Every structure is written in structure tokens, then in C-alpha cells.
Coordinates of C-alpha atoms in Angstrom, one line a residue:
Chain M
M67 CA -0.6 5.7 28.7
F68 CA -1.5 5.5 32.3
I69 CA -1.9 9.2 32.9
K70 CA -4.5 10.9 30.7
L71 CA -2.4 13.5 29.0
R72 CA -3.8 16.6 27.4
R73 CA -3.8 16.2 23.6
S74 CA -1.1 18.9 23.0
N75 CA 1.1 17.5 25.8
R76 CA 0.8 14.0 24.3
L77 CA 1.9 15.3 20.9
V78 CA 5.0 17.1 22.3
L79 CA 5.9 14.1 24.4
I80 CA 5.7 11.7 21.5
L81 CA 7.7 14.0 19.2
L82 CA 10.4 14.4 21.9
L83 CA 10.7 10.7 22.4
L84 CA 11.0 10.1 18.6
G85 CA 13.5 13.0 18.3
G86 CA 15.5 11.2 21.1
G87 CA 15.3 8.1 19.0
V88 CA 16.8 9.8 16.0
I89 CA 19.7 11.2 18.1
A90 CA 20.3 7.8 19.7
S91 CA 20.4 6.0 16.3
S92 CA 22.8 8.6 14.9
F93 CA 25.2 8.0 17.8
L94 CA 25.0 4.3 17.1
A95 CA 25.5 4.7 13.4
N96 CA 28.6 6.9 14.1
A97 CA 30.1 4.4 16.5
F98 CA 30.0 1.3 14.3
G99 CA 31.7 0.6 11.0
V100 CA 35.0 -0.8 9.8
V101 CA 36.5 0.8 12.8
N102 CA 34.5 1.0 16.0
I103 CA 34.7 4.2 17.9
P104 CA 33.5 4.3 21.6
L105 CA 30.3 6.3 22.2
P106 CA 31.8 8.4 25.0
D107 CA 34.6 9.5 22.6
I108 CA 32.0 10.5 20.0
L109 CA 30.0 12.4 22.6
K110 CA 33.1 14.3 23.7
M111 CA 34.2 15.1 20.2
S112 CA 30.8 16.4 19.3
L113 CA 30.6 18.5 22.4
N114 CA 34.0 19.9 21.6
K115 CA 32.8 20.8 18.1
I116 CA 29.5 22.4 18.9
T117 CA 30.0 24.0 22.3
A118 CA 32.7 25.6 24.4
F119 CA 33.7 22.3 26.0
D120 CA 37.3 21.3 25.7
F121 CA 37.7 17.6 26.6
P122 CA 41.2 16.4 26.2
S123 CA 41.4 14.1 23.2
T124 CA 41.8 10.5 24.3
W125 CA 41.1 9.4 20.7
R126 CA 43.2 9.2 17.6
A127 CA 43.0 12.1 15.2
V128 CA 41.9 9.7 12.4
D129 CA 38.8 8.8 14.5
E130 CA 37.8 12.4 14.4
T131 CA 38.2 12.5 10.6
I132 CA 36.2 9.3 10.3
I133 CA 33.4 10.7 12.3
F134 CA 33.2 14.2 10.9
Q135 CA 34.2 13.7 7.3
I136 CA 32.8 10.3 6.6
R137 CA 30.2 8.9 8.9
L138 CA 28.4 12.0 10.2
P139 CA 27.6 13.4 6.7
R140 CA 26.3 10.0 5.6
V141 CA 24.2 9.6 8.8
I142 CA 22.7 13.1 8.3
G143 CA 22.2 12.2 4.6
G144 CA 20.4 9.0 5.6
A145 CA 18.3 10.9 8.2
L146 CA 17.3 13.5 5.6
V147 CA 16.4 10.8 3.0
G148 CA 14.3 8.9 5.5
A149 CA 12.5 11.9 6.8
A150 CA 11.8 13.2 3.2
L151 CA 10.5 9.8 1.9
A152 CA 8.3 9.2 5.0
T153 CA 6.9 12.7 4.8
A154 CA 6.2 12.4 1.1
G155 CA 4.6 9.0 1.8
V156 CA 2.2 10.6 4.3
L157 CA 1.4 13.4 1.8
F158 CA 0.7 11.0 -1.1
Q159 CA -1.3 8.5 1.0
G160 CA -3.4 11.3 2.5
L161 CA -4.0 13.1 -0.7
L162 CA -4.7 10.0 -2.8
R163 CA -6.5 8.1 -0.1
N164 CA -4.8 5.0 -1.4
P165 CA -3.0 2.5 0.9
M166 CA -0.6 1.5 -1.9
A167 CA 0.5 5.1 -2.4
D168 CA 4.2 5.8 -1.7
P169 CA 6.5 8.7 -2.8
Y170 CA 7.1 7.0 -6.1
I171 CA 3.5 6.3 -7.1
I172 CA 3.0 9.0 -9.7
G173 CA 6.1 8.5 -11.6
T174 CA 9.0 10.1 -9.6
S175 CA 10.9 6.8 -9.4
A176 CA 10.7 6.0 -13.1
G177 CA 11.6 9.6 -14.0
A178 CA 14.5 9.7 -11.7
A179 CA 15.8 6.3 -12.8
L180 CA 15.6 7.2 -16.5
G181 CA 17.2 10.6 -15.8
A182 CA 20.0 9.0 -13.9
T183 CA 20.5 6.4 -16.6
I184 CA 20.8 9.0 -19.4
A185 CA 23.2 11.0 -17.2
M186 CA 25.4 8.0 -16.7
M187 CA 25.6 7.5 -20.5
L188 CA 26.6 11.1 -21.2
P189 CA 30.3 11.8 -21.3
I190 CA 29.8 15.1 -19.5
N191 CA 31.6 15.9 -16.3
L192 CA 29.5 18.7 -14.8
V193 CA 29.4 19.7 -11.1
F194 CA 26.9 22.1 -9.7
L195 CA 26.7 23.0 -6.0
G196 CA 28.8 19.9 -5.3
F197 CA 26.5 17.6 -7.2
G198 CA 27.4 15.6 -10.3
L199 CA 25.2 15.1 -13.4
V200 CA 23.6 11.9 -12.1
P201 CA 21.9 13.3 -9.0
M202 CA 20.9 16.4 -10.9
A203 CA 19.3 14.3 -13.7
A204 CA 17.6 12.1 -11.1
F205 CA 16.1 15.2 -9.4
G206 CA 15.1 16.8 -12.7
G207 CA 13.7 13.5 -14.1
A208 CA 11.5 13.0 -11.0
L209 CA 10.0 16.5 -11.1
A210 CA 9.6 16.5 -14.9
T211 CA 7.7 13.2 -14.7
V212 CA 5.3 14.5 -12.0
I213 CA 4.6 17.6 -14.0
L214 CA 3.9 15.5 -17.1
V215 CA 1.6 13.1 -15.2
Y216 CA -0.3 16.0 -13.6
N217 CA -0.9 17.7 -16.9
L218 CA -1.9 14.4 -18.6
A219 CA -4.5 13.8 -15.9
R220 CA -5.9 17.3 -16.1
V221 CA -9.3 17.6 -17.7
G222 CA -11.4 20.8 -17.8
G223 CA -9.6 22.6 -14.9
K224 CA -9.7 19.6 -12.6
T225 CA -7.2 16.8 -12.0
P226 CA -9.2 13.8 -10.7
I227 CA -7.1 11.6 -8.4
I228 CA -8.0 8.4 -10.2
S229 CA -6.8 9.9 -13.5
M230 CA -3.6 10.9 -11.8
L231 CA -3.0 7.4 -10.5
L232 CA -3.6 5.9 -13.9
A233 CA -1.5 8.4 -15.8
G234 CA 1.3 7.9 -13.2
F235 CA 1.1 4.2 -13.8
V236 CA 1.2 4.4 -17.6
V237 CA 4.0 7.0 -17.7
S238 CA 6.1 5.0 -15.2
A239 CA 5.7 1.9 -17.4
L240 CA 6.7 3.8 -20.5
L241 CA 9.8 5.4 -18.9
A242 CA 10.8 2.1 -17.3
A243 CA 10.6 0.5 -20.8
V244 CA 12.8 3.1 -22.2
M245 CA 15.3 2.6 -19.4
M246 CA 15.3 -1.2 -19.8
F247 CA 15.8 -0.8 -23.5
M248 CA 18.9 1.4 -22.8
M249 CA 20.1 -1.3 -20.3
S250 CA 19.6 -4.0 -22.9
I251 CA 22.0 -2.2 -25.3
S252 CA 24.3 -1.0 -22.5
D253 CA 27.5 -2.1 -24.2
R254 CA 26.8 0.2 -27.2
L255 CA 25.8 3.1 -25.0
N256 CA 28.8 2.7 -22.7
L257 CA 26.5 2.2 -19.8
N258 CA 27.8 0.8 -16.5
L259 CA 25.0 -1.6 -15.5
H260 CA 26.4 -1.9 -12.0
S261 CA 25.9 1.8 -11.3
I262 CA 22.4 1.6 -12.6
Y263 CA 21.6 -1.3 -10.3
S264 CA 23.1 0.5 -7.4
F265 CA 20.8 3.5 -8.2
L266 CA 17.8 1.3 -8.5
M267 CA 18.5 -0.6 -5.2
G268 CA 19.2 2.6 -3.3
H269 CA 22.5 3.7 -1.8
I270 CA 23.1 6.7 0.3
S271 CA 25.9 8.7 -1.2
V272 CA 26.9 11.9 0.5
T273 CA 30.3 13.0 -0.5
S274 CA 30.6 16.3 1.2
W275 CA 29.1 18.7 3.8
G276 CA 28.5 21.0 0.8
Q277 CA 25.9 18.5 -0.6
L278 CA 24.1 18.4 2.8
A279 CA 24.1 22.2 2.8
V280 CA 21.9 22.0 -0.4
I281 CA 19.8 19.0 0.6
A282 CA 19.0 19.9 4.2
P283 CA 17.2 23.2 3.6
L284 CA 15.1 21.5 0.8
V285 CA 14.1 18.6 3.0
I286 CA 13.6 20.6 6.2
G287 CA 11.7 23.3 4.3
G288 CA 9.6 20.6 2.7
I289 CA 8.7 19.0 6.0
I290 CA 7.8 22.3 7.6
G291 CA 5.8 23.2 4.6
A292 CA 4.0 19.9 4.7
R293 CA 3.0 20.6 8.3
F294 CA 0.9 23.5 7.1
F295 CA -1.3 21.1 5.1
A296 CA -2.0 18.7 8.0
S297 CA -5.6 19.9 8.5
H298 CA -6.1 19.9 4.7
L299 CA -5.0 16.3 4.6
N300 CA -7.4 15.4 7.4
A301 CA -10.2 17.0 5.3
F302 CA -9.0 15.1 2.3
S303 CA -9.8 11.9 4.2
L304 CA -13.4 12.6 3.4
G305 CA -12.6 12.7 -0.4
E306 CA -12.2 15.7 -2.6
E307 CA -15.9 16.7 -2.3
G308 CA -15.9 16.3 1.5
A309 CA -12.7 18.4 1.7
A310 CA -14.4 21.1 -0.4
Y311 CA -17.3 21.2 2.0
L312 CA -14.9 21.8 4.9
G313 CA -13.6 24.9 3.1
I314 CA -10.6 23.4 1.3
E315 CA -9.7 24.9 -2.1
V316 CA -9.3 21.4 -3.5
E317 CA -7.5 21.9 -6.8
R318 CA -5.2 24.6 -5.4
D319 CA -4.2 22.6 -2.3
K320 CA -3.9 19.4 -4.3
I321 CA -1.2 20.9 -6.6
R322 CA 0.6 22.3 -3.5
I323 CA 0.6 19.0 -1.7
L324 CA 1.8 17.2 -4.8
A325 CA 4.5 19.7 -5.4
L326 CA 5.8 19.4 -1.8
G327 CA 5.7 15.6 -1.9
S328 CA 7.4 15.5 -5.3
L329 CA 10.1 18.0 -4.3
L330 CA 10.9 16.0 -1.1
T331 CA 11.0 12.7 -3.1
A332 CA 13.2 14.2 -5.9
T333 CA 15.6 15.6 -3.3
A334 CA 15.9 12.3 -1.5
V335 CA 16.3 10.3 -4.7
S336 CA 19.2 12.6 -5.8
I337 CA 21.4 11.4 -3.0
S338 CA 20.1 7.9 -2.4
G339 CA 18.7 6.4 -5.6
L340 CA 15.5 4.5 -5.2
V341 CA 15.3 3.4 -1.5
G342 CA 12.0 1.5 -1.3
F343 CA 9.6 0.8 1.5
V344 CA 10.4 3.8 3.8
G345 CA 7.8 6.0 2.2
L346 CA 5.2 3.2 2.2
V347 CA 5.8 1.4 5.6
V348 CA 6.7 4.3 7.9
P349 CA 3.5 6.3 7.3
H350 CA 1.4 3.2 7.8
A351 CA 3.3 2.1 10.9
V352 CA 3.0 5.5 12.5
R353 CA -0.7 5.8 11.5
L354 CA -1.4 2.3 13.0
S355 CA 0.3 3.2 16.3
L356 CA -0.6 6.9 16.8
G357 CA -3.8 7.3 14.8
P358 CA -4.6 9.1 11.5
D359 CA -4.5 12.8 12.5
H360 CA -2.0 14.3 10.2
R361 CA -1.0 17.0 12.7
L362 CA 0.8 14.3 14.6
L363 CA 1.3 11.8 11.7
L364 CA 3.4 14.2 9.6
P365 CA 6.1 15.2 12.1
A366 CA 6.1 11.7 13.8
S367 CA 6.6 10.0 10.4
A368 CA 9.5 12.3 9.5
L369 CA 11.3 11.4 12.7
V370 CA 10.6 7.7 12.5
G371 CA 11.6 7.7 8.8
A372 CA 14.9 9.4 9.8
A373 CA 15.7 6.9 12.6
F374 CA 14.7 3.9 10.4
L375 CA 16.9 4.9 7.5
I376 CA 19.9 5.7 9.8
I377 CA 19.6 2.2 11.3
A378 CA 19.0 0.5 7.9
D379 CA 22.1 2.3 6.5
L380 CA 24.2 1.3 9.5
L381 CA 23.2 -2.4 8.9
A382 CA 23.9 -2.0 5.2
R383 CA 27.4 -0.9 6.1
I384 CA 28.3 -3.4 8.8
L385 CA 26.5 -6.6 8.1
L386 CA 28.9 -7.8 5.4
A387 CA 31.7 -5.2 6.0
P388 CA 33.7 -4.2 4.1
V389 CA 31.1 -5.0 1.4
E390 CA 28.1 -2.8 1.5
I391 CA 24.6 -4.1 1.0
P392 CA 22.2 -1.8 -0.9
V393 CA 20.2 0.1 1.8
G394 CA 17.0 -0.5 -0.2
V395 CA 17.4 -4.3 0.4
I396 CA 17.7 -3.7 4.1
T397 CA 14.7 -1.4 4.3
A398 CA 12.6 -4.1 2.6
I399 CA 13.9 -6.9 4.7
I400 CA 13.2 -5.1 8.0
G401 CA 10.2 -3.2 6.7
A402 CA 8.1 -5.9 5.3
P403 CA 7.9 -8.3 8.3
F404 CA 7.5 -5.4 10.7
F405 CA 4.6 -4.1 8.7
I406 CA 3.0 -7.5 8.6
Y407 CA 3.4 -7.8 12.4
L408 CA 1.7 -4.3 12.9
L409 CA -1.1 -5.2 10.5
R410 CA -1.9 -8.3 12.4
R411 CA -1.5 -7.0 15.9
T412 CA -3.2 -3.6 15.9
R413 CA -6.9 -2.7 16.2
R414 CA -6.4 0.5 14.2
E415 CA -6.4 -1.3 11.0
Y416 CA -7.9 -0.1 7.7
A417 CA -11.2 0.4 6.1
F418 CA -10.0 1.0 2.6
Chain D
M102 CA -30.0 32.3 9.7
V103 CA -29.3 32.9 6.0
S104 CA -31.4 33.0 2.9
L105 CA -30.5 31.4 -0.4
Q106 CA -31.4 32.9 -3.7
V107 CA -31.0 31.0 -7.0
R108 CA -31.3 33.4 -9.9
Q109 CA -31.9 32.1 -13.4
V110 CA -29.4 29.4 -13.0
Y111 CA -28.4 27.1 -15.9
F112 CA -25.9 24.3 -15.4
S113 CA -24.5 21.6 -17.6
Y114 CA -21.9 18.9 -17.2
L115 CA -19.7 18.1 -20.2
N116 CA -22.5 15.9 -21.8
G117 CA -25.6 18.0 -21.5
L118 CA -27.8 20.4 -19.8
V119 CA -28.8 19.4 -16.3
L120 CA -30.5 22.5 -14.8
H121 CA -32.6 24.9 -16.8
N122 CA -33.5 28.4 -15.7
I123 CA -33.9 27.6 -12.0
D124 CA -35.3 30.6 -10.1
L125 CA -35.8 30.1 -6.3
F126 CA -35.8 32.0 -3.1
I127 CA -35.3 30.1 0.1
K128 CA -36.1 32.3 3.1
A129 CA -33.9 32.3 6.2
G130 CA -35.2 29.6 8.6
E131 CA -37.2 27.6 6.0
M132 CA -37.0 23.9 5.7
V133 CA -37.3 22.8 2.1
G134 CA -37.5 19.4 0.6
L135 CA -36.2 18.8 -3.0
L136 CA -38.0 16.1 -4.8
G137 CA -37.8 14.6 -8.2
P138 CA -36.8 11.4 -10.1
N139 CA -33.2 10.2 -10.4
G140 CA -31.4 12.5 -12.7
S141 CA -33.8 15.4 -12.3
G142 CA -31.0 17.6 -10.9
K143 CA -31.5 17.4 -7.1
T144 CA -27.9 16.6 -6.3
T145 CA -26.6 19.1 -8.9
L146 CA -28.7 21.8 -7.3
I147 CA -27.4 20.9 -3.8
K148 CA -23.8 21.1 -5.1
L149 CA -24.5 24.5 -6.8
A150 CA -26.0 25.8 -3.5
S151 CA -22.8 24.6 -1.6
G152 CA -20.6 26.4 -4.2
I153 CA -18.6 23.4 -5.2
L154 CA -20.2 23.6 -8.7
K155 CA -20.5 27.0 -10.4
P156 CA -23.5 27.9 -12.5
K157 CA -22.9 28.3 -16.3
E158 CA -25.3 31.2 -16.2
G159 CA -27.1 33.0 -13.5
E160 CA -26.0 33.4 -9.9
I161 CA -26.6 32.0 -6.4
R162 CA -26.6 34.4 -3.5
L163 CA -26.2 33.5 0.1
D164 CA -27.8 36.2 2.2
G165 CA -27.2 38.7 -0.6
S166 CA -23.6 37.9 -1.4
S167 CA -22.8 36.0 -4.5
L168 CA -21.3 32.5 -3.8
S169 CA -18.8 33.0 -6.6
Q170 CA -17.3 36.0 -4.7
L171 CA -16.9 34.0 -1.5
S172 CA -13.9 31.8 -0.6
R173 CA -14.4 28.1 0.1
K174 CA -13.5 28.7 3.7
S175 CA -16.0 31.5 4.2
I176 CA -18.7 29.4 2.6
A177 CA -17.8 26.5 4.9
R178 CA -18.2 28.7 7.9
S179 CA -21.9 29.1 7.2
V180 CA -22.9 26.2 4.9
A181 CA -22.6 22.6 5.9
V182 CA -23.3 19.6 3.6
V183 CA -24.4 16.1 4.5
P184 CA -23.9 13.8 1.4
Q185 CA -25.5 10.4 1.0
Q186 CA -22.5 8.6 2.4
F187 CA -18.9 9.3 3.2
H188 CA -16.2 6.7 2.9
I189 CA -13.3 7.5 5.2
P190 CA -10.3 5.3 4.5
F191 CA -8.4 5.9 7.7
A192 CA -9.4 4.7 11.2
F193 CA -10.7 7.9 12.7
T194 CA -12.7 7.8 15.9
V195 CA -16.1 9.4 16.0
N196 CA -14.7 12.3 18.0
E197 CA -12.0 12.8 15.4
V198 CA -14.5 12.8 12.5
V199 CA -16.8 15.3 14.2
T200 CA -13.8 17.5 15.0
L201 CA -13.1 17.7 11.3
G202 CA -16.1 20.0 11.2
R203 CA -14.0 22.6 12.9
I204 CA -11.4 22.8 10.1
P205 CA -13.0 25.9 8.5
F206 CA -12.3 27.7 11.8
L207 CA -8.7 26.6 12.5
K208 CA -5.8 28.9 12.0
A209 CA -2.8 27.5 10.2
L210 CA -0.7 25.2 12.5
A211 CA -3.1 25.8 15.4
G212 CA -5.0 23.0 17.1
E213 CA -8.6 23.2 18.3
S214 CA -9.3 25.7 21.0
K215 CA -11.5 25.1 24.0
V216 CA -14.3 26.8 22.1
D217 CA -13.8 24.4 19.1
R218 CA -13.9 21.4 21.5
Q219 CA -17.1 22.7 23.1
F220 CA -18.8 22.9 19.7
V221 CA -17.8 19.2 19.1
V222 CA -19.2 18.2 22.4
N223 CA -22.4 20.1 21.7
A224 CA -22.8 18.5 18.3
L225 CA -22.3 15.0 19.6
E226 CA -24.9 15.7 22.3
L227 CA -27.4 17.3 19.9
V228 CA -27.3 14.2 17.7
G229 CA -27.3 11.9 20.7
I230 CA -24.1 10.1 20.0
S231 CA -21.9 11.2 22.8
E232 CA -21.5 7.6 24.0
L233 CA -20.1 6.6 20.6
K234 CA -17.3 9.3 20.9
E235 CA -14.3 6.9 21.3
R236 CA -15.7 4.3 18.8
R237 CA -14.1 3.9 15.4
F238 CA -16.1 5.5 12.6
D239 CA -15.7 2.5 10.2
E240 CA -17.0 0.1 12.8
L241 CA -20.4 1.8 13.1
S242 CA -23.6 0.9 11.3
G243 CA -24.8 3.0 8.4
G244 CA -27.4 4.8 10.6
E245 CA -24.8 5.6 13.2
R246 CA -22.3 6.8 10.6
Q247 CA -24.9 9.2 9.1
K248 CA -25.5 10.6 12.5
V249 CA -21.7 11.2 12.9
I250 CA -21.6 13.0 9.6
L251 CA -24.6 15.1 10.7
A252 CA -22.8 15.9 13.9
M253 CA -19.7 16.9 11.9
A254 CA -21.8 19.2 9.8
L255 CA -23.4 20.7 13.0
A256 CA -19.9 21.3 14.5
Q257 CA -19.4 23.6 11.5
Q258 CA -22.1 25.9 13.2
P259 CA -23.9 26.1 9.8
K260 CA -26.6 28.7 9.1
L261 CA -27.6 26.7 6.1
L262 CA -27.6 22.9 6.1
L263 CA -27.7 21.1 2.8
L264 CA -28.5 17.4 2.8
D265 CA -28.3 15.1 -0.2
E266 CA -30.7 12.2 0.4
P267 CA -29.4 11.9 4.0
I268 CA -31.6 9.0 4.9
V269 CA -31.6 7.0 1.7
H270 CA -29.7 4.0 3.0
L271 CA -31.1 3.9 6.5
D272 CA -33.7 1.8 8.3
I273 CA -37.0 3.5 9.3
T274 CA -35.8 4.1 12.9
H275 CA -32.8 6.1 11.8
Q276 CA -34.7 7.8 9.0
I277 CA -37.2 9.2 11.5
E278 CA -34.6 10.0 14.2
I279 CA -32.6 12.1 11.6
L280 CA -35.6 13.9 10.2
E281 CA -36.9 14.7 13.7
L282 CA -33.5 16.1 14.6
I283 CA -33.2 18.2 11.5
R284 CA -36.8 19.5 12.1
R285 CA -35.9 20.3 15.7
L286 CA -32.8 22.3 14.7
N287 CA -34.9 24.1 12.1
V288 CA -37.6 25.1 14.6
E289 CA -35.4 25.7 17.7
Q290 CA -32.3 27.3 16.1
G291 CA -33.7 28.8 12.9
L292 CA -31.4 26.6 10.8
T293 CA -32.2 26.9 7.1
V294 CA -32.5 23.4 5.7
I295 CA -32.5 22.2 2.1
A296 CA -32.7 18.4 1.7
A297 CA -33.0 16.3 -1.4
M298 CA -35.4 13.5 -0.6
H299 CA -36.7 10.3 -2.3
D300 CA -39.4 9.2 0.1
L301 CA -42.4 11.3 -0.8
N302 CA -44.3 10.4 2.4
L303 CA -41.5 11.3 4.7
A304 CA -41.0 14.5 2.8
S305 CA -44.7 15.3 3.1
L306 CA -44.6 14.7 6.9
Y307 CA -41.5 16.7 7.8
F308 CA -41.1 19.6 5.3
E309 CA -43.2 22.7 5.1
R310 CA -42.2 23.5 1.6
L311 CA -41.4 21.1 -1.3
I312 CA -39.8 21.8 -4.6
L313 CA -40.4 19.2 -7.3
L314 CA -37.8 19.0 -10.1
K315 CA -38.4 17.4 -13.5
E316 CA -35.7 17.1 -16.1
G317 CA -33.8 20.1 -14.7
R318 CA -36.7 22.4 -14.3
V319 CA -38.9 23.3 -11.4
S320 CA -42.2 21.5 -11.9
A321 CA -43.9 22.6 -8.7
D322 CA -43.0 24.6 -5.6
G323 CA -45.3 25.0 -2.6
T324 CA -46.7 23.2 0.5
P325 CA -46.9 19.4 0.4
A326 CA -50.6 19.7 -0.3
Q327 CA -49.9 21.9 -3.3
V328 CA -47.1 19.8 -4.7
L329 CA -48.0 16.2 -4.0
T330 CA -51.1 15.7 -6.1
E331 CA -52.0 12.5 -7.9
A332 CA -51.8 14.2 -11.3
R333 CA -48.4 15.7 -10.7
I334 CA -46.8 12.6 -9.3
K335 CA -48.1 10.7 -12.3
E336 CA -46.6 13.3 -14.6
V337 CA -43.2 13.6 -13.0
F338 CA -42.6 10.1 -11.8
S339 CA -44.8 8.2 -14.3
A340 CA -46.1 6.2 -11.3
S341 CA -49.8 5.7 -10.5
V342 CA -50.5 6.5 -6.9
R343 CA -53.4 7.5 -4.9
V344 CA -53.1 10.5 -2.6
E345 CA -55.1 10.7 0.6
P346 CA -54.8 13.0 3.6
H347 CA -52.6 11.5 6.3
Q348 CA -55.0 10.2 9.0
I349 CA -53.3 12.1 11.9
T350 CA -51.5 15.1 10.4
G351 CA -53.6 15.7 7.3
V352 CA -50.7 16.2 5.0
P353 CA -50.8 14.3 1.7
H354 CA -50.2 10.5 2.1
I355 CA -49.1 8.7 -1.1
I356 CA -50.3 5.2 -1.6
V357 CA -48.5 3.3 -4.2
M358 CA -50.7 1.3 -6.6
P359 CA -48.9 -1.9 -7.7
K360 CA -50.0 -2.8 -11.2
E361 CA -49.7 -6.6 -10.9
R362 CA -51.8 -6.8 -7.7
I363 CA -54.5 -4.7 -9.1
T364 CA -54.9 -6.8 -12.2
K365 CA -54.9 -10.0 -10.2
R366 CA -57.7 -8.8 -7.9
E367 CA -59.8 -7.7 -10.9

């Protein structure tokens, strides 16, 4: 920055820029696909929908259906998944003070995967709030696993972070083994291996606006809730004892931060399966470029996560169209080299 | 200025009794050194005084109010703690670390006010590290880091400062700088100070009152001259020393008697 901005102005400016980035990437993602629709048309359509504008329609009616019924819900779904995973990643990395921490570290991924696998096996056709059994089981499996891990790690009224990491690792390994056993006898269980792989590799599936109406409040509520813990997470940088010296009620806030992070992760997983790398790389990348203060890190990561996943999902749709690449593959292929570049270039590296 | 009263406190971890019937009164504005061998309970007593450990029996009162009745936040607004070392995994600048000291005073979602930032500037100046402000914490030397942590504690505007072996890993220059600074804050601002110390000579030089712990009990409590006697050091530390008056200040000066050298000379 050439002009020395006041701290709060800098924060607002950065968030506005990143917000602009999210909007720009959504326009791009709406424009491209099996059919390309010109950006000005999308802009006019959108203005017609949300404001009193009334541009004459120079586009086909089917284009409007493609945008509003197919692409936009998926773009918004991607944005919500990216924002949720990036925010959860910041929460877990900050709380656990561990560079390897991501939203899946204490068992959410294994729990969600096992839940989804069991749901795929069951011959039940249940729909609740627009969601089938698989997303619900993934959501429930993720939360149930975190609750199990938290209680396993709890000793004498405290839940030491290292016990939680170990319990998370062990429980994940156990659940993964059960899932792999089920996959190994998939023919007897009537399991469709392809849908399990699709879940494991990540695939954003939003089938209706109704689903978004359930997901969006959870994700946006979670992100706003997380922002209330920014100072607490800064204090947690000093460790649990240091945080307590700064007036943090450590055990109480730990469980709240975990609950928020797990809720965000479970929500994301329910519509996307296990999209990797977003929750690991985005928080690191933002911390390396903007610094470790969680008051900026949390909202900035949410926005970067949203934009990143919108673009990754766009690439997943168009690179081999009409075949779709799993979005988790794209996030890893873009994420890993970018992360290596950042690590090597920046001065704000780590002292773990 | 606050006083600290420790009343018949017992404390044990899961595997055994650590503090046994501790009864102490630290007057507002006192500067007290806690001495004792490793495992004698110094750190535990500091943690009890900061409220992050709770006594199994007895009670600790900060200016008359029981610590167990106070929220962590209200304790943090008057008690600051400097541990031996802090490991900070993220690349915070010195200014950012010292600003953490203002957390107990922040309202939810609000940033630091002008007043908060002024306290940070003052703390940096007081400790003499204003020029390190933009440096990264993890790039500093051990002595500089300890000064940053001290500045963070001072940004908390403490009335009681607890230090757990604050100089144990530092070279003599930094040891003296930090002790002089604490002494100055104690004299000029009436800050009540309790510090766990290992170096008996530095404790003797800088503290007006020393409390010697042995196996979780108070073995001696008084001026350096009352506490640091040859007999008591032998009893508590099982070390043979000679104690002479310090040539300039007159406080006890402990001379270690290395066994091997003595036998060789004889």
C-alpha cells in the first residue's frame, strides 16, 4: 500500500475488494458452461429479477432457466461451501494451533463419509426440507463424530487439545476402516461404489433453491458467529494457558469454537461431499498475505474460500465438458502449487 | 494496587498433593520473590494466584474478593501473568502481540480504541522496545521476546503482576534489565509483584520480601537476610553454600561451594 491507511479503513477496503472478487467470479461461473451466455445478458437478467429494471429480453427464455434454475443455485452452493470450509479451517487452525489442521481434522470427514455410505446402502427414500437421506446422514455423521471425539478426549473437566487431535485421528481411522470394509463387500450390500467415490472426491450438488434456503442461514449464521470469536482466537495463539491469562474462559470458548467449526463443516459436507484443500489452503494463504489477526482473517478467508470454490467448480464443469471433474480434484490441483508458491515467496512464514 | 491473600490453601494434581496449608498475605505494592527447588510448588502457587487453577481447599482473595467468584475477564483486568516462555505459532508482529494485552478490555466485535492503542504505545516505551514494534515476534532473541511478553502484560494495566521464572532463559544483561524494570514499576506505580525465581543472588538483590517453599509448604518468609541463611539453604536445597553480605548493598550474597574443587585444594 502506498498510502498509509488507518487500520479499520484497510480492513473495510480489503473486504470490499474480496467481496467484489466473489461477485466477479460468480458472474464468470454463470456465463460459462455447456452453453455460454454473454455477461451483459446475465447482468440485465439479474437486474430485472432483483430490481425494478425492465430490460427488453434479447436472450432466449431457456438461457434464463439455465441461469436461475441450474447455474446460479450451484454457484451459490459452491460459494457457501467454500466460505464454510475456509471459515472452519481458520477456526480449527487457530484453536488447535496446528498448521495441519483443516475442517476435517477431528473426524468430521470420516463421520460424514461413513454416514453417507450407510445412507446409500439403506433402501429408504426419505426427503426432509428438500434433502435426501445421504446429505442428512453426512451432516449427522460429521457432528456425531465430533461429539464422540470431544467426549473421548475429555479428562477431569478439561479437553486438552493434544488429546483431541489424537482421539480425532484414531476415531477417523476406525470409521474409515468400517467404511472401507463396507466398500469391500459392496456387492452384497447393494452399494454403488461410484456414488461413494463421488462423495469422497467432492461434488457440489444443489438441486433446488429450497436446499439453499436451508444451507445459507446455517453457513452465514456460522460465519457471523465465528467473527464473535476473533479476539478469542488471537488469544488462543498464546496457547490455552496464555488465553486464560487474557481473560478467556478456555473450556467454554473451546467447545463453542469447535461447535461452530463442526457445524459449518457438516453443513458444507452435506451438499458437497469431501472437498479437500479449501479449508487448509485458504486460511494459510490469507494469513500469509494479510497477517494472523483473526478479526481480518476470518471474514477475508470466508470470501476467498467462496471465490476459490466458485472458480474451481467452474473449471470442474467446463474443462472436460460435458464430463464433470470432481471439484475436490480441481481444488487440490490449483491449491497445492499456489500454496507452495506462497510459502516460498512470503516473509510472513511460520514459526510452528 | 491490590493485595493478595492466600488462606489455608491446599492443592493437588491428579497424582498427589502439591501445596499444603499455604497461608500468605501479600500487601498492596509489595514485591515478593518466590523461591524453592524444582517441584516445590512455585509455579502452582503462581497459577493459583492467577485463578487458572482452583484450590482444593481454602481460598484466595484479590483485594478482599474471592478469585473463585470473579470471571476470568475481570481477573485479567487486574492480574497479568508472564510465564517462562510463550510459543506463538503465527507470525505476529511485536505490536500485534503487545496489543493482545488489550483483549480483556475489548467489547465483542469492536477493535481497539484510541485509549487501547495508547496503552500499547506506553507499554512498548516503558519496556524500551518501541523500535522493535514492526519486527516479527518469532524473529526476536529470547531476551527481546520476554520483554515483548512483559510489555503485553503491562498493556493489561495490571495491578498485580505475576511472573513465573521470567528471566530463567536469559543472559545476564536481559536478566538485570527485566528485574530493574519490574523494580521500577513496583516503586513508581505501586504495582504489586510476585515472581518465582531460581537465582538466589538476583532474588536477594531485587526483592524486599522472599518466600521460600519446600515440598509444598512455606519454609521461610521474610526479608532476604531472614530467609537466605546458610542453614536454611542447606536444608531446602541440600546445597552447601556460604552466605556473606553483598559488598555494596549488604543483602545476603550466596557463594556456591563446589565439592570437587574443595577436595582437590585440600
